[in-house]
Amino acid sequence: MKMKYKKKSIPPLSLIEKFSNEKIFLVIISTIFIFSALFYNQPQVAMWIGFLTAAYATVSNDSIQSLGTFIESNKHRKWYTLWLYIGIIFLVTISISWFTLNGDVTYGRLINAEEVSKYPHPENFSFFMLMAPLVLLILTRLRMPVSTTFLMLSVFSSSSSGITSMITKSLSGYVIAFVFSVLIWFFGYNYIRRKFKGRKVHPSWMVAQWIVSGILWSVWVMQDGANVAVFLPRRLDGFQFVIFGLVIFLGLGILFYLRGDRIQKVVSEKSRVSDVRAATLIDFSYALILIYKLFISTVPMSTTWVFLGLIGGREIAINLARLKKGKKHKNKALKMIAKDFSFAFIGLIISVALAATVNPAIKNDVLSFIGLN
């Protein structure tokens, strides 16, 4: 007698999980591309297309640096608990800027008190301006931790000086973060390993991590909120401010539901990042550097480069400090750092190329730099 086996029913995917599906993703990309091509010459429509694409692309790509360790070390918690905590901090942070700086939500990154901006809001958008967030969305899908600052702001830069000032500040941030991280994790490795050895974690560590992550996220918004707001007027009215806050707040909800989505692997593959104590130390170091850079100048900076310097320095230091013989772990760390940095560099090249297509002055400067003009 043949036994009948019942097929297990596969539960249907939720709407957000369908969004994460490859075919659906390609449909969305194609739709954004078509709408961008149709409406780029209609400023009021184009700015909202660019903003909506940039909102999700920027937050999802930069989640690895500002929220990656927080997501990784809180896998056991409900996604909406993490979302509400981070979402409320976001709303409070942009509200302070909007109220105190006369409608500016970027803490002076895009416009100063004298109404001068190196990244002016265009009267007419070009097709390539709308392509910048779309390219970022694709690179994020490919798990490439590129600089959202370069990709988003370069196409709006009024001159090449706006780009070079960003690159200079970002490179110095990378070096500072790398050296700072190496010093902490190399000289403190044995002490940290001894203290973090046990699996049982004191509850105070969890409290500390949530406080530090909240501060880090708030400082990140002060630095990189400009990457999303760049498509909107430099000073937002009440309606624009509500849309700006609501869209990103809901986008954060999707991000936490997907647990950081695919690019989260950039954080997950690093050594013991899921340990709340290690995550707290990383976030605290990162927050200190961002705060330092935040108050030096209002020049936008790639926080991605700072994060890669921090996490890369940690990987190098840990593998140098380990007592184990052999080059296997050290080579793995070097390859990981080289891969992350190469992706960031690719993002920079794409950013400059897009900026050159939009601004003839930048194009001439680039050609002169490489000796073709």
C-alpha angles and dihedrals in degrees: 000000000000116000117225117224119206115229112237110242114236112222114238117257117256119242093259093048089051088053087057091054115108097235093047090047091054090050090052092048091049091048093051090048093052094046090048091052092048100045108026090106092055103078099197092052096037095055092055092047089051093044095050092049093044093047095063097031094052097044094044094048095044093044089090091066105034101029106012099096090040091055093042095052094043100051090126094061129085112270093228092056090058091043096053092047095050093036094055091049088052093052092048092048097051092041091058091052093044094051098041100039100046100256098329111129096182102072091243097309094124103026136018132215090270090059091248119141133181086199103047122189105253123237087215127024123223123221091246092057089061090045093061096075090039090055089048090052091053094046090049089053088054089054093246113152096213126166110270089191093062095042096047103036102036093071090053096046113121091209142006089260089072089058097042092050089053092048093048094050092044094050092050088049091053093050094046092048093046095050093042091051094047091052094049098045099036099048094032097042098101093045093046092046091050094048095042095043099101120077091220110091124200112241090238089070091061091050090048092049094052091049093047092045090051092052091046092050092049092050090046090054089051089053104036104026084093090068090068099032092053091089092056130067113287090245116038126214120221095272094047091048092053092050091046093052097040096049094051092042091055091042089057088054091056090047093053092044088057090044092236094319120236100326089063086084088077087068098033093059093058121098115282096330090147089067105100091217094054090043091053093050092049093048093046092052091047093049092051092054093046092049090050092050092042094062097040094070143333092243108127114249137194104252087184090067091049091050093048089051090050097047092040093052089050093052092049093046094048093050093046092048095049115105093218115113123229137063099251097099094038092052090048091053092048092050091049092051092045091051094049093046093046090054090050090049091049088054090053092051091049090048094053091045092053091046090051091054091052101041121043091199091058090046091055091047091051093048090048091050093054091042099250097115 
